Coordinates of C-alpha atoms and ligand atoms in Angstrom, one line a residue:
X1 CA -28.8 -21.3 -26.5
X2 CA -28.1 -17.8 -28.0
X3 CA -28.1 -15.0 -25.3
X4 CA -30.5 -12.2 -25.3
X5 CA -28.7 -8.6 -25.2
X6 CA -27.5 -7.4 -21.7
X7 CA -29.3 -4.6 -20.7
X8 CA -28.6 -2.9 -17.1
X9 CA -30.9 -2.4 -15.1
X10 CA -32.3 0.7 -14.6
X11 CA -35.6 -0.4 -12.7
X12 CA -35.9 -2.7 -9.4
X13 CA -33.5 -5.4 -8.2
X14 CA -36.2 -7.7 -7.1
X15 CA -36.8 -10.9 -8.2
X16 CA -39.3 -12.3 -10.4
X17 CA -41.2 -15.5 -10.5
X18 CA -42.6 -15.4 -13.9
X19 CA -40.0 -16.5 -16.1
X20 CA -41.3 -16.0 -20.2
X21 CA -38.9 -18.1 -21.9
X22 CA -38.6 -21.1 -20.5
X23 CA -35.1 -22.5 -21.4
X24 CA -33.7 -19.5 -19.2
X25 CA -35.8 -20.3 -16.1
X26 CA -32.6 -21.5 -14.0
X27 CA -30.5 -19.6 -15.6
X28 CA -31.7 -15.9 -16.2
X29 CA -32.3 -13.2 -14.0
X30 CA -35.5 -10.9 -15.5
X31 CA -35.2 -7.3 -14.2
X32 CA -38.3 -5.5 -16.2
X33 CA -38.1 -6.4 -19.6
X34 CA -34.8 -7.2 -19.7
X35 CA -33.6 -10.7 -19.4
X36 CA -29.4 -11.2 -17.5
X37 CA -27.5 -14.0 -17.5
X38 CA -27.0 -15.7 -14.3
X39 CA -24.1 -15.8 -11.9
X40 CA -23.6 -19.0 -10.1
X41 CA -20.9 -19.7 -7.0
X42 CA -19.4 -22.8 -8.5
X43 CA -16.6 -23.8 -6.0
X44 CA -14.9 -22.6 -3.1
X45 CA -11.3 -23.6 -1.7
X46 CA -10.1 -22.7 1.6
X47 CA -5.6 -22.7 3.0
X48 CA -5.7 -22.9 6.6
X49 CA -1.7 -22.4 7.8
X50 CA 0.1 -25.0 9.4
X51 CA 0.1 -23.2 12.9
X52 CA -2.1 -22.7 15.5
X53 CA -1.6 -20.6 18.9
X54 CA -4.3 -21.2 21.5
X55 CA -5.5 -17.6 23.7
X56 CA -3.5 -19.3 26.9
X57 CA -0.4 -19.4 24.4
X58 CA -0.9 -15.8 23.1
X59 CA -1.8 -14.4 26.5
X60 CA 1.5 -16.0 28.0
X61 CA 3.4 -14.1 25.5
X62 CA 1.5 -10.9 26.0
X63 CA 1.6 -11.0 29.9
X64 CA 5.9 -12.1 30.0
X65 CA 5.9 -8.4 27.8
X66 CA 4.1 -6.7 30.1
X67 CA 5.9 -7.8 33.2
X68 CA 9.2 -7.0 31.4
X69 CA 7.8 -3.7 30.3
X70 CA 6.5 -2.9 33.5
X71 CA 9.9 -4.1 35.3
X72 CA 11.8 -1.9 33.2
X73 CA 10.0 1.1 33.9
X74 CA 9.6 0.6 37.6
X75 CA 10.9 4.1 38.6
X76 CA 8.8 5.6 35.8
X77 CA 5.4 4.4 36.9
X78 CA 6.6 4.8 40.2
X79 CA 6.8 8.1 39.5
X80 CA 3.8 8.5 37.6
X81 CA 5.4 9.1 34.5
X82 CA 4.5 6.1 32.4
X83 CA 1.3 4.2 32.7
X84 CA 2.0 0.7 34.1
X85 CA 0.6 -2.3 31.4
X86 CA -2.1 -4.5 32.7
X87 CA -2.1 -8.4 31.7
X88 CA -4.6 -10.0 29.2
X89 CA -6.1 -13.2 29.6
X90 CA -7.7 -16.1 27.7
X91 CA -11.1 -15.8 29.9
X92 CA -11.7 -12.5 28.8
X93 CA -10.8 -13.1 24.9
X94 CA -12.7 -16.1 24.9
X95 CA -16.0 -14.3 27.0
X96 CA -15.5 -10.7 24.9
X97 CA -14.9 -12.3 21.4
X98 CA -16.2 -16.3 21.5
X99 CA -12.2 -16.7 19.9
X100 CA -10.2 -19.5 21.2
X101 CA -7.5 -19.9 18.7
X102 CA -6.4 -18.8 15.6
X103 CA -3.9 -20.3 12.5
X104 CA -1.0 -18.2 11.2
X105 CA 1.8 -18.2 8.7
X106 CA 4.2 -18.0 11.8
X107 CA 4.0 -19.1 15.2
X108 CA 7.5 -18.6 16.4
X109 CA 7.9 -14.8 16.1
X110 CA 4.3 -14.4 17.3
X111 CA 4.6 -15.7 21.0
X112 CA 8.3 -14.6 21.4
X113 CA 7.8 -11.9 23.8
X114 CA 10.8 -10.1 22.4
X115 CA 9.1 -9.9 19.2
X116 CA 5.7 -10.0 18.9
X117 CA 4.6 -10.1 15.4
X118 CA 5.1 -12.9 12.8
X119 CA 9.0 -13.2 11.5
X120 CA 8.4 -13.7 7.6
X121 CA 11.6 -13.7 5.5
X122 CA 11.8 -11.3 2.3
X123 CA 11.7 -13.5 -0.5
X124 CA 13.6 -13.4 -4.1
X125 CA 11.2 -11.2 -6.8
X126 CA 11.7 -14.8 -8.8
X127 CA 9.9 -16.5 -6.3
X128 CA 6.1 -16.5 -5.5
X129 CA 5.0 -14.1 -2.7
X130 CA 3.9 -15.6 0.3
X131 CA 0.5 -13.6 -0.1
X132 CA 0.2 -15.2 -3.8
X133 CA 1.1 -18.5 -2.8
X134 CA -1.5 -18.8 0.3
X135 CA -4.0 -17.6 -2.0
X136 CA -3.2 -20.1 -4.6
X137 CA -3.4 -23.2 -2.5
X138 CA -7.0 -22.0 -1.9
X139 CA -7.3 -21.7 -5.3
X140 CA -6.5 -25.0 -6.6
X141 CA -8.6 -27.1 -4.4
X142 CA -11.3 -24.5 -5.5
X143 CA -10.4 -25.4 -9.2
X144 CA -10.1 -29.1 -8.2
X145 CA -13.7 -28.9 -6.4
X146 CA -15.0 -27.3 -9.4
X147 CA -13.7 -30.2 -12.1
X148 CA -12.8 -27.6 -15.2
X149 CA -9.7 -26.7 -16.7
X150 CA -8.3 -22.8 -15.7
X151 CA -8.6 -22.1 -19.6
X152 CA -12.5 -21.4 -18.7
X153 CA -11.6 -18.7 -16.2
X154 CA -11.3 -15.4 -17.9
X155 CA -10.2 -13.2 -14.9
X156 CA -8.7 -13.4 -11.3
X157 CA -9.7 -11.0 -8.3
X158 CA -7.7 -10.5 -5.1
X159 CA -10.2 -9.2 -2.9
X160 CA -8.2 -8.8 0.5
X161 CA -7.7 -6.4 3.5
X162 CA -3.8 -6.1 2.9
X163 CA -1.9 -6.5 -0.1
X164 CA 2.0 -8.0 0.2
X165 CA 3.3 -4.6 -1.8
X166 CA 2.2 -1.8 -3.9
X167 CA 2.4 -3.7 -7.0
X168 CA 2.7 -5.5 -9.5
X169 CA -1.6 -6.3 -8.4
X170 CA -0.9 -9.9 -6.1
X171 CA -4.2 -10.8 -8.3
X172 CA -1.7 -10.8 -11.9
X173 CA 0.6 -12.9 -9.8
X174 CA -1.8 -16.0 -9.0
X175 CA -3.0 -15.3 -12.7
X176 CA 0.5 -16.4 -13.6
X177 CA 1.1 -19.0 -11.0
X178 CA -1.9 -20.9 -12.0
X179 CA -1.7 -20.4 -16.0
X180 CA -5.2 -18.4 -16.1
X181 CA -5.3 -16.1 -19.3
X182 CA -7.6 -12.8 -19.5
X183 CA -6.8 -10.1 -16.5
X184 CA -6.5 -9.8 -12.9
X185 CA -6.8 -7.0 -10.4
X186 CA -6.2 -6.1 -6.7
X187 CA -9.2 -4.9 -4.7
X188 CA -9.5 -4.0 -0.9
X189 CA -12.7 -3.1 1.2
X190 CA -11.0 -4.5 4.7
X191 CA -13.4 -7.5 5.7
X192 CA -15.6 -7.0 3.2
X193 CA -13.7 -7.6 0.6
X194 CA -15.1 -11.2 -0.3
X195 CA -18.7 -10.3 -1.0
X196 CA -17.4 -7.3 -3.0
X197 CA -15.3 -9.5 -5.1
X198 CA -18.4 -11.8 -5.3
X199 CA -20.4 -8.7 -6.4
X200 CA -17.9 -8.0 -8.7
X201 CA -17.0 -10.9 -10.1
X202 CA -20.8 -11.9 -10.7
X203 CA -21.3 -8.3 -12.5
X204 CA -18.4 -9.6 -15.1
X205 CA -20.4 -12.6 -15.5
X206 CA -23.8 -11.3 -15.7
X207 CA -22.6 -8.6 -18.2
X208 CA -20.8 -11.2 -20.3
X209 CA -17.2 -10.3 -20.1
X210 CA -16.0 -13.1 -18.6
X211 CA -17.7 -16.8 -18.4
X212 CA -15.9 -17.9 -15.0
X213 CA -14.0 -15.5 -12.5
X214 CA -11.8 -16.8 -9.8
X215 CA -11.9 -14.6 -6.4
X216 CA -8.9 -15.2 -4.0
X217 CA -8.9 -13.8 -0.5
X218 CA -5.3 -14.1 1.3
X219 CA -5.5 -12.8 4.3
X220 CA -1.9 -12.5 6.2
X221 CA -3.8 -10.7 9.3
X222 CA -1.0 -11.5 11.8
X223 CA 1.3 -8.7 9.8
X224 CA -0.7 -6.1 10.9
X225 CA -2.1 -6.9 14.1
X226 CA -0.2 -5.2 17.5
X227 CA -0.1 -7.9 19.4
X228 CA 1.1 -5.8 22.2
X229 CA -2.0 -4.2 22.6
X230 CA -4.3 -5.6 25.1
X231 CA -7.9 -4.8 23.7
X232 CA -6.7 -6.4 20.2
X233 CA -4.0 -8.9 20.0
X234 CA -6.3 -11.7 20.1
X235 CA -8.6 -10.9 17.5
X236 CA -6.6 -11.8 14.0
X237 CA -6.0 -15.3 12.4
X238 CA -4.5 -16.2 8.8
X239 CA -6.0 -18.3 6.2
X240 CA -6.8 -18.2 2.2
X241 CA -9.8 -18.4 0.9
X242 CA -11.3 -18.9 -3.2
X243 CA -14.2 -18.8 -4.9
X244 CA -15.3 -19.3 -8.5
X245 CA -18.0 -17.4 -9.9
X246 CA -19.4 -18.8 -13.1
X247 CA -22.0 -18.3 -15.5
X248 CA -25.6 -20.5 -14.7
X249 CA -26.0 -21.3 -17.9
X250 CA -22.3 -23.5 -17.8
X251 CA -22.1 -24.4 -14.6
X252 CA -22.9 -27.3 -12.9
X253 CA -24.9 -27.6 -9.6
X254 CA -23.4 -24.7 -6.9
X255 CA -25.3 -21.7 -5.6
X256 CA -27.1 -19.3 -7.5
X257 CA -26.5 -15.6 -6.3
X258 CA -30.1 -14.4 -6.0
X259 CA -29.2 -11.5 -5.6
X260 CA -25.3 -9.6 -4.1
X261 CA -26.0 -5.9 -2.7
X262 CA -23.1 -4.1 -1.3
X263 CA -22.8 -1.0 1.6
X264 CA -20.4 1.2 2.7
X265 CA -20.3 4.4 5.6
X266 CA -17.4 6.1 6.5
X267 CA -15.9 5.8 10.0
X268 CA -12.7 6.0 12.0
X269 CA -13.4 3.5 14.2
X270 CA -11.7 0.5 12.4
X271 CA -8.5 2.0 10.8
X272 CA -4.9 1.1 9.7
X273 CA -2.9 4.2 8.3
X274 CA 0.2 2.2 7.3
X275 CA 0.6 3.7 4.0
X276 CA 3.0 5.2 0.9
X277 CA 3.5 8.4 2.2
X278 CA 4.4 7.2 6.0
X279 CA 7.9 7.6 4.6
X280 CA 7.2 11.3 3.9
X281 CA 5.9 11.7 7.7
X282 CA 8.7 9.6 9.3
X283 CA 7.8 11.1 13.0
X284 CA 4.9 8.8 13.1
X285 CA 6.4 5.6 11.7
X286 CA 6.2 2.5 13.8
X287 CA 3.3 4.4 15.7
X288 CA -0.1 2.1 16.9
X289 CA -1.9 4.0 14.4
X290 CA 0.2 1.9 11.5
X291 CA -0.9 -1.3 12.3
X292 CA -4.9 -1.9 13.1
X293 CA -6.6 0.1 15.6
X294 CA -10.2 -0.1 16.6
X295 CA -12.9 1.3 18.4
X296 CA -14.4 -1.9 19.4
X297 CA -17.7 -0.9 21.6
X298 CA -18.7 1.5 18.8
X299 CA -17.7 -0.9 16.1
X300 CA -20.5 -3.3 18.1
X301 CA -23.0 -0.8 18.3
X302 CA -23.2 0.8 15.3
X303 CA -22.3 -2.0 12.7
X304 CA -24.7 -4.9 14.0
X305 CA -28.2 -2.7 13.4
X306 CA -26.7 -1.5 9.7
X307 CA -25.9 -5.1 8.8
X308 CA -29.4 -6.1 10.5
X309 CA -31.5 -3.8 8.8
X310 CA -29.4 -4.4 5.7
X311 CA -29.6 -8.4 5.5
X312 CA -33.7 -7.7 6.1
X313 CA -34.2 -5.4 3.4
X314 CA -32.5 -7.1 1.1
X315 CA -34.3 -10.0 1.8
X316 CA -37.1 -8.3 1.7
X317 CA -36.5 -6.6 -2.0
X318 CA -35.4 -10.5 -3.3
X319 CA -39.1 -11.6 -2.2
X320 CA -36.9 -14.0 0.2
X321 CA -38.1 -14.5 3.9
X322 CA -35.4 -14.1 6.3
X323 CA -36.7 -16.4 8.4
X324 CA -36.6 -18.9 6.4
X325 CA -33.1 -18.9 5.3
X326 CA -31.5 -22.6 6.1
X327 CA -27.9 -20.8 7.1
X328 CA -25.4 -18.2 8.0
X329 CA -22.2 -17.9 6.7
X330 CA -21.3 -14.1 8.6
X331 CA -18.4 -12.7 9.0
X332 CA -16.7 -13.8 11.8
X333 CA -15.5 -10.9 14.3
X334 CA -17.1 -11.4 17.2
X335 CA -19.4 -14.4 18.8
X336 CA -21.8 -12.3 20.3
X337 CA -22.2 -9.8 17.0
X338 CA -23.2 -13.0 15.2
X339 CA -25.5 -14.0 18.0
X340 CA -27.3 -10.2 17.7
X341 CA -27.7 -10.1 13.9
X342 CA -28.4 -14.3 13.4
X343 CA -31.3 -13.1 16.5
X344 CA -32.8 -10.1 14.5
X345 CA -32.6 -12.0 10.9
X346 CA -33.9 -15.1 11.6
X347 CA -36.4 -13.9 14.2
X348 CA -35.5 -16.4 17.0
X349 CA -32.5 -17.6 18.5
X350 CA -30.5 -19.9 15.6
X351 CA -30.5 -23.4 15.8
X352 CA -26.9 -25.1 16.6
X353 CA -25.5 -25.0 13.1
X354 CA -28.1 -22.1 11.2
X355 CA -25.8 -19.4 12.3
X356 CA -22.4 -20.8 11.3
X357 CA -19.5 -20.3 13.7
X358 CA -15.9 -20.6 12.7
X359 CA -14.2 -17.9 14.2
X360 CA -13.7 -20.2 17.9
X361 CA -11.0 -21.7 15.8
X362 CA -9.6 -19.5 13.0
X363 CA -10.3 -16.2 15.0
X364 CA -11.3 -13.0 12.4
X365 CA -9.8 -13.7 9.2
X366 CA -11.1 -10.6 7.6
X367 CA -12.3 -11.0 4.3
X368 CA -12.1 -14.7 4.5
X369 CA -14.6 -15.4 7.5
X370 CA -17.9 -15.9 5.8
X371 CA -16.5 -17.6 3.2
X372 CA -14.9 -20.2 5.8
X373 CA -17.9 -20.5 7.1
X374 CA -19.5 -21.0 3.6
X375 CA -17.1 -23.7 2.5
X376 CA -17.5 -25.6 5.5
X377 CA -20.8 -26.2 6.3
X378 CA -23.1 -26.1 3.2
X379 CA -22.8 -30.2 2.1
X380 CA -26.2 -30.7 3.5
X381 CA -28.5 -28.7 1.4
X382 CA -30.7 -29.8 -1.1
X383 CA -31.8 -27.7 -4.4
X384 CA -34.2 -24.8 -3.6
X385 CA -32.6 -24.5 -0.1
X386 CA -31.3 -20.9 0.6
X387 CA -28.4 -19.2 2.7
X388 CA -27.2 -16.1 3.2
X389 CA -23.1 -15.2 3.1
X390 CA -22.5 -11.8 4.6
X391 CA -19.2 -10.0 5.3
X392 CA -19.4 -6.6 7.7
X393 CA -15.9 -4.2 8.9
X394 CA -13.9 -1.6 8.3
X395 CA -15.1 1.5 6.4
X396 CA -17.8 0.6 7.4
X397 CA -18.5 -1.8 4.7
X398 CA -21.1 -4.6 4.6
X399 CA -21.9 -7.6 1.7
X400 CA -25.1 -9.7 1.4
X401 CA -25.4 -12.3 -0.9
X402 CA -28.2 -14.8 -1.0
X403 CA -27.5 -17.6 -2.8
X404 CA -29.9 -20.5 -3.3
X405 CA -28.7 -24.4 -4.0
X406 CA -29.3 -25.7 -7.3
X407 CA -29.9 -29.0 -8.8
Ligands
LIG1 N1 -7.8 -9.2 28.9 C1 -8.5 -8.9 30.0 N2 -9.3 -7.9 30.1 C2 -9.3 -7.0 29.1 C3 -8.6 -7.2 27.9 C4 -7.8 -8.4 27.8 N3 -7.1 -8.7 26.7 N4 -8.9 -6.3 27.0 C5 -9.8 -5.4 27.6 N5 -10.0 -5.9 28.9 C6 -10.9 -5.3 29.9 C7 -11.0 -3.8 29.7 O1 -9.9 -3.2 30.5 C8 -12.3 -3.5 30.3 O2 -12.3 -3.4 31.7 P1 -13.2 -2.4 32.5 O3 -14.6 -2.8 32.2 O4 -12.7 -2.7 33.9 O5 -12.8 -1.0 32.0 C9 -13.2 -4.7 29.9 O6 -12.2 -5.7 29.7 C10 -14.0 -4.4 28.6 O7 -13.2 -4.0 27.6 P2 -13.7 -3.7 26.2 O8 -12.6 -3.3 25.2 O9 -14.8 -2.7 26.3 O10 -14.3 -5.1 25.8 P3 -15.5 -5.6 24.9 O11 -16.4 -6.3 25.7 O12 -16.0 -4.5 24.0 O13 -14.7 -6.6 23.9 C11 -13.9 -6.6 21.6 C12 -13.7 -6.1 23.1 C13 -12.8 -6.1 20.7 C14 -13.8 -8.2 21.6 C15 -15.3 -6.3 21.1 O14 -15.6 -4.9 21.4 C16 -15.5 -6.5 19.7 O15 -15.3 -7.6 19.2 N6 -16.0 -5.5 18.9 C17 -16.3 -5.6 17.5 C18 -15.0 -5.8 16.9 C19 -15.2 -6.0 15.4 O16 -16.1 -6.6 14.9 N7 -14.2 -5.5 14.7 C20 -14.2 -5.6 13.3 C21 -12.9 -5.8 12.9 S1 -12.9 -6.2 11.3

């Protein structure tokens, strides 16, 4: 079948019914008079880490700290000096955030109370980064899902909240690891990085550039979470996730991405300023400000309307009804976010299942969380069925992509 020539857009995204040429009519995309390849989601692969720490294990940790912290500044906050540290505990995390445990790279370090954060030896520059290699586990039961060889991949994203170094791009490093040719880039929008590597990936295919894209998502989130501070340590898990994005007209079965729209807004109140020129500023290195800090009530407030509003527009411009979108895959922050947005999409409380939950066990993996959820619990549709993955954090940034099963 010989391709017509790719156009953008320069009218409407929405979707059209009335399909001209028939051959195309699972596999094109018709924006005015212009007719786009189709990007299909072909295969997904997900590393969960060997570890897991429960909230009673995490909170023990946290609380020995405090006492000890608290016991060695007696005088201090006696004196009124120093501000005396109050203990977590798991009923809290578990109420506030629905988490009740979460998988990482390294336990040990984690819930030593003299250490507090994950102990994860330097490696040799001959040997695969531990970022690289999570991400390529993920990767190869994604390629093994999807049954083709890597030679049909063209390009490899690493869409992720934090990368192992500056460079050489982690993404060139799984290109190597797993013998893909073509090119490979490093892209970070926080937790929205998966649906903007979707996005992106799918623009490479629609465009023509590349036939099949693999998008990693290695999220080490343990390395910069404090897990000395109260209103946070709990919130981060690790995990790997893939995806392969591949032209309709190739592919067999998987989703077809009706349609990926991406958002962003500036705000303070997720950030991370661990960066390059720390070194230059060294009176604020090993300050809370370098690892993630959050606003967490405003994050609530002001995120779950904009990721509302966005899901139902969207919809709404795809001539999809919200309400009758088989599934969820969200982001996975908070329990009670997801409750709020799956309420105001769907138009009633979800059924047990629509609005898929994951984060109970792998706690906010960033990037990864939707596409957890994704991988996990989308066996049971049948062709025509349609879902919605959406990714929402720092920035702000937000990702909707409605995909729809296919034969
Ligand atoms: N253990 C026990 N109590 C705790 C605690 C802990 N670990 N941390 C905070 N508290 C207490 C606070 O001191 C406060 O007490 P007060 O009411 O007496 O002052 C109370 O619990 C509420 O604290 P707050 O921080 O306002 O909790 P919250 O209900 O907003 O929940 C989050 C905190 C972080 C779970 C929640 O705000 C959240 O998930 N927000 C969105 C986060 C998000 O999506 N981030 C995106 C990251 S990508």
């Amino acid at each position: 079948m010989t391709r017509p020539p790719t156009v953008l857009s320069t009218s409407s995204n929405k979707r059209q019914n009335a399909d001209p040429t028939p051959t195309r009519a699972r596999s094109a995309r018709i924006i005015g008079t212009v007719v786009l390849p189709q990007a299909v989601i072909a295969a997904t692969g997900l590393y969960t880490p060997p570890h897991s720490i429960s909230n009673a294990e995490l909170v023990e940790a946290f609380n020995t700290f405090v006492e000890r912290f608290n016991a060695a500044n007696a005088e201090a906050i006696a004196a009124g000096d120093v501000v005396a540290l109050a203990p977590s505990s798991p009923e809290f995390i578990e109420k506030a955030s629905g988490i009740k445990s979460r998988f990482v790279v390294n336990k040990d370090g984690i819930v030593d109370p003299d250490l507090m954060r994950p102990i994860i030896p330097e490696r040799p520059n001959e040997e695969i980064s531990i970022l690289a290699e999570i991400a390529v586990e993920a990767a190869k039961q994604a390629i093994e899902r999807w049954g083709k060889p890597v030679s049909e991949i063209g390009a490899v994203i690493c869409a992720a909240s934090n990368m192992q170094r500056a460079y050489p791009a982690m993404a060139i490093e799984v290109q190597q690891a797993l013998g893909i040719e073509g090119f490979a880039f490093d892209m970070n929008v926080a937790c929205s990085s998966a649906t903007f590597g979707i996005k992106t990936a799918a623009d490479f295919v629609t465009s023509g550039s590349s036939k099949a894209v693999l998008m990693v998502n290695p999220e080490i989130c343990s390395g910069h979470l404090n897990f000395k501070d109260r209103d946070s340590h709990f919130i981060f898990g690790d995990v790997a996730t893939a995806v392969i994005i591949e032209d309709a007209d190739q592919a067999q079965g998987g989703w077809e991405i009706m349609g990926a729209r991406l958002k962003t807004q500036f705000s303070n109140n997720i950030r991370n300023n661990f960066g390059f020129l720390n070194r230059a500023a060294p009176e604020g290195i090993g300050a809370k400000d370098k690892l993630f800090v959050q606003e967490g009530r405003k994050v609530f407030r002001e995120v779950v309307p904009m990721v509302s509003e966005m899901i139902v527009q969207h919809a709404q411009d795809l001539g999809v009804d919200p309400t009758g979108l088989k599934r969820l895959w969200l982001h996975q922050a908070n329990i009670n976010m997801n409750e709020m947005i799956g309420r105001k999409v769907l138009g009633r409380d979800p059924a047990p299942g629509e609005n898929v939950i994951i984060l109970d066990e792998y706690a906010n993996t960033s990037s990864a969380g939707s596409i957890i959820a994704f991988h996990s619990a989308n066996d049971d549709f049948a062709p025509g069925e349609t879902g919605l993955i959406c990714s929402f954090g720092a920035g702000y940034s937000a990702g909707t992509v409605f995909v729809q099963k296919r034969p």
